[in-house]
Short mmCIF file of C-alpha atoms in Angstrom, two decimals:
data_model
loop_
_atom_site.label_atom_id
_atom_site.label_comp_id
_atom_site.label_asym_id
_atom_site.label_seq_id
_atom_site.Cartn_x
_atom_site.Cartn_y
_atom_site.Cartn_z
CA UNK A 78 12.00 80.93 -107.15
CA UNK A 79 12.15 80.05 -103.42
CA UNK A 80 9.71 76.80 -104.36
CA UNK A 81 12.12 74.60 -105.91
CA UNK A 82 14.99 74.89 -103.14
CA UNK A 83 12.01 74.46 -100.37
CA UNK A 84 11.18 71.28 -102.24
CA UNK A 85 14.91 70.08 -102.51
CA UNK A 86 15.42 70.82 -98.36
CA UNK A 87 12.11 69.05 -97.49
CA UNK A 88 12.91 65.64 -99.65
CA UNK A 89 16.60 66.01 -98.34
CA UNK A 90 14.66 65.88 -94.62
CA UNK A 91 12.54 62.81 -95.81
CA UNK A 92 15.69 61.22 -96.51
CA UNK A 93 17.35 61.70 -93.78
CA UNK A 94 14.55 61.02 -91.52
CA UNK A 95 14.54 57.29 -93.72
CA UNK A 96 18.19 56.43 -93.39
CA UNK A 97 18.70 57.63 -89.57
CA UNK A 98 14.99 55.50 -88.89
CA UNK A 99 15.18 52.98 -86.29
CA UNK A 100 15.24 49.27 -87.80
CA UNK A 101 12.24 46.97 -87.02
CA UNK A 102 12.32 45.78 -83.77
CA UNK A 103 12.39 41.95 -83.17
CA UNK A 104 11.01 42.37 -79.19
CA UNK A 105 7.90 43.26 -78.43
CA UNK A 106 9.77 45.85 -76.03
CA UNK A 107 13.24 46.06 -74.81
CA UNK A 108 13.58 47.45 -71.01
CA UNK A 109 17.20 48.85 -70.46
CA UNK A 110 19.33 46.58 -67.62
CA UNK A 111 21.97 48.95 -67.08
CA UNK A 112 23.08 46.57 -64.21
CA UNK A 113 23.40 43.40 -66.38
CA UNK A 114 26.25 42.42 -68.54
CA UNK A 115 23.54 40.18 -70.61
CA UNK A 116 22.97 41.31 -73.92
CA UNK A 117 19.17 41.79 -75.54
CA UNK A 118 19.41 42.95 -79.68
CA UNK A 119 17.50 42.41 -82.49
CA UNK A 120 18.81 38.99 -83.26
CA UNK A 121 21.85 37.52 -82.03
CA UNK A 122 25.49 38.48 -81.57
CA UNK A 123 27.37 37.86 -84.92
CA UNK A 124 30.00 34.68 -85.41
CA UNK A 125 33.59 35.84 -86.52
CA UNK A 126 32.82 36.09 -90.24
CA UNK A 127 36.09 34.18 -90.77
CA UNK A 128 34.20 31.34 -89.03
CA UNK A 129 31.30 30.89 -91.16
CA UNK A 130 30.84 28.03 -93.00
CA UNK A 131 29.03 26.61 -96.11
CA UNK A 132 26.37 24.33 -93.36
CA UNK A 133 25.39 27.90 -91.66
CA UNK A 134 23.89 28.79 -95.18
CA UNK A 135 21.66 25.68 -94.97
CA UNK A 136 19.06 23.33 -93.18
CA UNK A 137 16.74 20.35 -94.19
CA UNK A 138 14.32 21.22 -90.97
CA UNK A 139 11.46 21.54 -93.11
CA UNK A 140 11.64 18.17 -95.04
CA UNK A 141 10.04 16.45 -92.09
CA UNK A 142 6.30 16.87 -91.50
CA UNK A 143 5.02 18.29 -87.80
CA UNK A 144 2.95 15.54 -85.75
CA UNK A 145 -0.64 16.87 -85.22
CA UNK A 146 -1.36 14.61 -82.21
CA UNK A 147 -1.95 15.46 -79.06
CA UNK A 148 -2.03 19.79 -80.00
CA UNK A 149 -5.79 20.90 -79.44
CA UNK A 150 -6.26 22.83 -82.55
CA UNK A 151 -5.24 20.24 -84.60
CA UNK A 152 -2.01 21.60 -86.17
CA UNK A 153 2.07 21.97 -85.75
CA UNK A 154 4.19 24.55 -86.64
CA UNK A 155 8.09 24.04 -87.47
CA UNK A 156 9.90 26.92 -87.89
CA UNK A 157 13.58 28.24 -89.60
CA UNK A 158 15.03 29.98 -86.86
CA UNK A 159 18.50 31.05 -86.34
CA UNK A 160 19.64 28.15 -84.54
CA UNK A 161 18.89 26.00 -87.28
CA UNK A 162 19.81 27.90 -89.83
CA UNK A 163 22.56 30.84 -88.47
CA UNK A 164 23.10 32.34 -92.00
CA UNK A 165 19.16 33.89 -91.53
CA UNK A 166 20.29 36.14 -88.84
CA UNK A 167 19.77 39.81 -89.15
CA UNK A 168 18.45 39.37 -93.00
CA UNK A 169 14.93 39.85 -91.75
CA UNK A 170 12.97 36.66 -93.43
CA UNK A 171 12.18 33.43 -91.88
CA UNK A 172 10.34 30.36 -93.12
CA UNK A 173 7.85 28.00 -91.60
CA UNK A 174 6.25 24.62 -92.44
CA UNK A 175 2.52 24.22 -90.97
CA UNK A 176 0.87 20.71 -91.23
CA UNK A 177 -2.90 20.36 -89.87
CA UNK A 178 -4.44 17.59 -89.18
CA UNK A 179 -8.09 16.66 -90.89
CA UNK A 180 -10.22 19.33 -89.43
CA UNK A 181 -7.60 21.19 -88.04
CA UNK A 182 -7.76 24.75 -87.51
CA UNK A 183 -4.38 27.32 -87.41
CA UNK A 184 -7.37 29.83 -84.83
CA UNK A 185 -7.16 33.53 -85.45
CA UNK A 186 -3.67 35.23 -84.63
CA UNK A 187 -1.41 38.18 -85.75
CA UNK A 188 1.90 38.49 -87.36
CA UNK A 189 2.64 42.31 -85.62
CA UNK A 190 5.68 42.33 -87.37
CA UNK A 191 5.51 40.83 -90.62
CA UNK A 192 3.59 39.81 -93.67
CA UNK A 193 2.84 36.40 -94.27
CA UNK A 194 2.58 34.46 -97.30
CA UNK A 195 1.57 30.77 -98.19
CA UNK A 196 2.29 28.01 -100.35
CA UNK A 197 0.21 24.62 -100.31
CA UNK A 198 1.80 21.61 -100.61
CA UNK A 199 -1.17 19.33 -100.08
CA UNK A 200 -4.08 19.10 -99.09
CA UNK A 201 -7.14 21.90 -99.54
CA UNK A 202 -7.53 24.41 -96.61
CA UNK A 203 -9.96 27.22 -95.78
CA UNK A 204 -7.81 30.65 -95.13
CA UNK A 205 -8.55 34.70 -94.39
CA UNK A 206 -8.25 37.44 -92.80
CA UNK A 207 -10.37 40.50 -91.73
CA UNK A 208 -8.76 44.27 -92.56
CA UNK A 209 -8.81 47.17 -89.99
CA UNK A 210 -12.21 48.16 -92.07
CA UNK A 211 -13.47 44.69 -90.38
CA UNK A 212 -13.73 43.71 -93.63
CA UNK A 213 -13.66 39.36 -94.09
CA UNK A 214 -11.43 38.35 -97.38
CA UNK A 215 -11.46 34.70 -97.49
CA UNK A 216 -9.97 31.84 -100.27
CA UNK A 217 -10.35 28.01 -100.22
CA UNK A 218 -6.38 26.69 -101.11
CA UNK A 219 -4.85 23.83 -102.87
CA UNK A 220 -1.90 22.22 -103.75
CA UNK A 221 0.03 24.86 -105.96
CA UNK A 222 -1.63 27.52 -104.68
CA UNK A 223 -0.05 30.79 -102.97
CA UNK A 224 -1.98 33.47 -100.50
CA UNK A 225 -0.63 36.40 -98.49
CA UNK A 226 -2.22 37.78 -95.28
CA UNK A 227 -0.95 41.46 -94.83
CA UNK A 228 1.62 42.68 -91.92
CA UNK A 229 -0.67 42.78 -88.68
CA UNK A 230 -3.92 41.02 -89.53
CA UNK A 231 -5.82 38.68 -87.85
CA UNK A 232 -6.10 35.66 -90.12
CA UNK A 233 -6.64 31.85 -89.68
CA UNK A 234 -6.03 28.53 -91.73
CA UNK A 235 -8.55 25.62 -91.62
CA UNK A 236 -7.82 22.41 -93.52
CA UNK A 237 -11.04 21.32 -95.29
CA UNK A 238 -9.83 18.52 -96.98
CA UNK A 239 -10.02 14.47 -96.13
CA UNK A 240 -6.48 14.37 -95.35
CA UNK A 241 -3.37 16.36 -93.89
CA UNK A 242 -2.68 19.84 -95.45
CA UNK A 243 0.58 21.41 -95.51
CA UNK A 244 1.66 24.79 -96.42
CA UNK A 245 5.44 26.54 -96.48
CA UNK A 246 4.83 30.30 -94.58
CA UNK A 247 7.38 32.71 -95.86
CA UNK A 248 7.60 35.84 -93.48
CA UNK A 249 9.21 39.12 -94.08
CA UNK A 250 10.95 39.43 -90.56
CA UNK A 251 13.17 36.96 -88.20
CA UNK A 252 10.77 37.18 -85.33
CA UNK A 253 7.50 38.06 -86.72
CA UNK A 254 5.36 37.17 -83.26
CA UNK A 255 2.31 34.96 -83.29
CA UNK A 256 -0.19 36.31 -80.45
CA UNK A 257 -3.33 33.97 -80.66
CA UNK A 258 -6.41 36.02 -80.04
CA UNK A 259 -8.14 33.29 -77.77
CA UNK A 260 -4.92 32.64 -75.72
CA UNK A 261 -3.79 36.33 -75.60
CA UNK A 262 -7.58 36.73 -74.43
CA UNK A 263 -8.81 34.73 -71.86
CA UNK A 264 -4.83 33.09 -71.11
CA UNK A 265 -2.97 35.72 -70.60
CA UNK A 266 -0.23 35.99 -67.75
CA UNK A 267 -1.30 38.05 -65.23
CA UNK A 268 -5.08 37.69 -66.06
CA UNK A 269 -7.36 40.18 -67.83
CA UNK A 270 -9.77 40.74 -65.14
CA UNK A 271 -12.85 38.40 -66.03
CA UNK A 272 -15.29 41.45 -65.54
CA UNK A 273 -13.38 42.95 -68.28
CA UNK A 274 -13.83 40.26 -70.77
CA UNK A 275 -17.23 39.14 -69.53
CA UNK A 276 -18.21 43.01 -70.55
CA UNK A 277 -16.08 43.36 -73.92
CA UNK A 278 -18.01 39.72 -75.34
CA UNK A 279 -21.09 40.86 -73.60
CA UNK A 280 -21.21 37.19 -71.93
CA UNK A 281 -21.20 36.58 -68.35
CA UNK A 282 -18.35 35.87 -65.51
CA UNK A 283 -19.31 32.48 -65.76
CA UNK A 284 -19.13 31.89 -69.45
CA UNK A 285 -15.69 34.04 -69.49
CA UNK A 286 -14.66 30.99 -66.68
CA UNK A 287 -16.19 28.26 -69.06
CA UNK A 288 -14.08 29.45 -71.87
CA UNK A 289 -11.11 30.04 -69.72
CA UNK A 290 -11.58 25.86 -68.60
CA UNK A 291 -11.93 24.97 -71.99
CA UNK A 292 -8.69 26.43 -72.95
CA UNK A 293 -7.07 24.75 -69.97
CA UNK A 294 -7.25 27.68 -67.60
CA UNK A 295 -10.06 26.34 -65.14
CA UNK A 296 -10.70 26.92 -61.26
CA UNK A 297 -10.03 30.78 -61.22
CA UNK A 298 -13.48 32.15 -60.48
CA UNK A 299 -14.24 29.47 -57.58
CA UNK A 300 -10.90 30.42 -56.17
CA UNK A 301 -11.06 34.10 -56.28
CA UNK A 302 -14.80 33.59 -54.53
CA UNK A 303 -12.98 31.71 -51.50
CA UNK A 304 -10.50 34.82 -51.23
CA UNK A 305 -7.43 35.83 -51.52
CA UNK A 306 -7.83 37.27 -55.37
CA UNK A 307 -4.35 37.97 -56.18
CA UNK A 308 -3.04 34.35 -54.09
CA UNK A 309 -5.00 32.72 -56.64
CA UNK A 310 -4.33 34.46 -59.67
CA UNK A 311 -0.27 33.78 -59.04
CA UNK A 312 -1.13 29.94 -58.01
CA UNK A 313 -3.34 29.70 -60.98
CA UNK A 314 -0.97 31.32 -63.55
CA UNK A 315 2.53 29.53 -62.17
CA UNK A 316 3.46 32.21 -59.65
CA UNK A 317 6.29 34.50 -61.00
CA UNK A 318 8.52 31.12 -61.93
CA UNK A 319 7.73 32.34 -65.83
CA UNK A 320 8.26 36.33 -65.40
CA UNK A 321 11.71 35.49 -63.68
CA UNK A 322 12.96 33.37 -66.31
CA UNK A 323 12.83 36.31 -68.55
CA UNK A 324 11.87 34.01 -71.97
CA UNK A 325 8.74 34.98 -73.89
CA UNK A 326 5.98 32.35 -73.55
CA UNK A 327 6.73 29.02 -75.76
CA UNK A 328 10.35 27.88 -75.44
CA UNK A 329 9.83 25.45 -72.56
CA UNK A 330 10.34 21.62 -73.34
CA UNK A 331 9.46 18.91 -71.71
CA UNK A 332 10.46 15.29 -72.48
CA UNK A 333 7.41 13.95 -72.02
CA UNK A 334 5.40 16.86 -72.91
CA UNK A 335 3.53 17.54 -69.78
CA UNK A 336 4.73 18.46 -66.24
CA UNK A 337 7.50 20.92 -65.73
CA UNK A 338 5.85 22.78 -68.66
CA UNK A 339 3.16 23.72 -66.39
CA UNK A 340 5.60 25.25 -63.56
CA UNK A 341 7.96 26.71 -65.91
CA UNK A 342 4.96 28.59 -67.51
CA UNK A 343 1.97 28.76 -65.19
CA UNK A 344 -0.15 27.85 -68.26
CA UNK A 345 -1.65 24.24 -67.96
CA UNK A 346 -0.34 21.47 -70.09
CA UNK A 347 -2.53 21.67 -73.13
CA UNK A 348 -2.55 25.48 -73.47
CA UNK A 349 1.47 25.11 -73.32
CA UNK A 350 1.67 22.39 -75.36
CA UNK A 351 -0.47 24.54 -78.47
CA UNK A 352 1.55 27.66 -77.82
CA UNK A 353 4.67 25.11 -78.56
CA UNK A 354 2.87 24.34 -81.47
CA UNK A 355 2.84 27.88 -83.24
CA UNK A 356 5.34 30.02 -81.04
CA UNK A 357 8.47 28.57 -80.79
CA UNK A 358 10.64 30.48 -83.11
CA UNK A 359 7.89 33.44 -83.65
CA UNK A 360 7.81 35.10 -79.90
#
């Protein structure tokens, strides 16, 4: 006789837990600043509904293909953000257009806060992901094809055709995040200890330095040998400028694409321009 009431009670507890659960975070973390009047929240503050207009709910930002030149891996992402489409704020969705040059690669990365589904506009790509059991799933997709990347898995896209490939990507988050595995590992700020990387990848310290150099983060090992490791790392990673700004990586722009980027973020222009190709609005 007590079984049915207990079942109702457990169902009530489950429903209550679902109702009071926190919403998915759009930031990686939210440190409370009790002395600041600045608001950091999941999304942007809302416009007075009386001021809303039709123009807030439409954008043509995805009409134009992105320019892939000057990007180390040969791709450009154009992301729909609340700045371009104010009406999408807090709706938990976003769209992006990716244009990948011949031979270009959208390198292995994840979206920790979203599932991604792509629709190929033109070209031929190899796409794939690795699940938590280390199983690799892959497909060759062409115009009109659809592929889905589950939330949080490491995945990539490669243009294997003889012309630029383009695709539309949809995410079930306003800010899905886009940590790139190689750059997060070898180009973090501050840097992951070089001995940790050497041991983790079973390579030498010299090989770690070579990878960093190839990614535009070079010269760190030599400066450490000369002494003053902390100061060397600060110079290499641009000091505290990026930290003080409070802005996520990839939101800084330069009219020429070079120069001021390094000073603001600590990354070389080459790496930072790459980050701009994928992280603007995704972080």
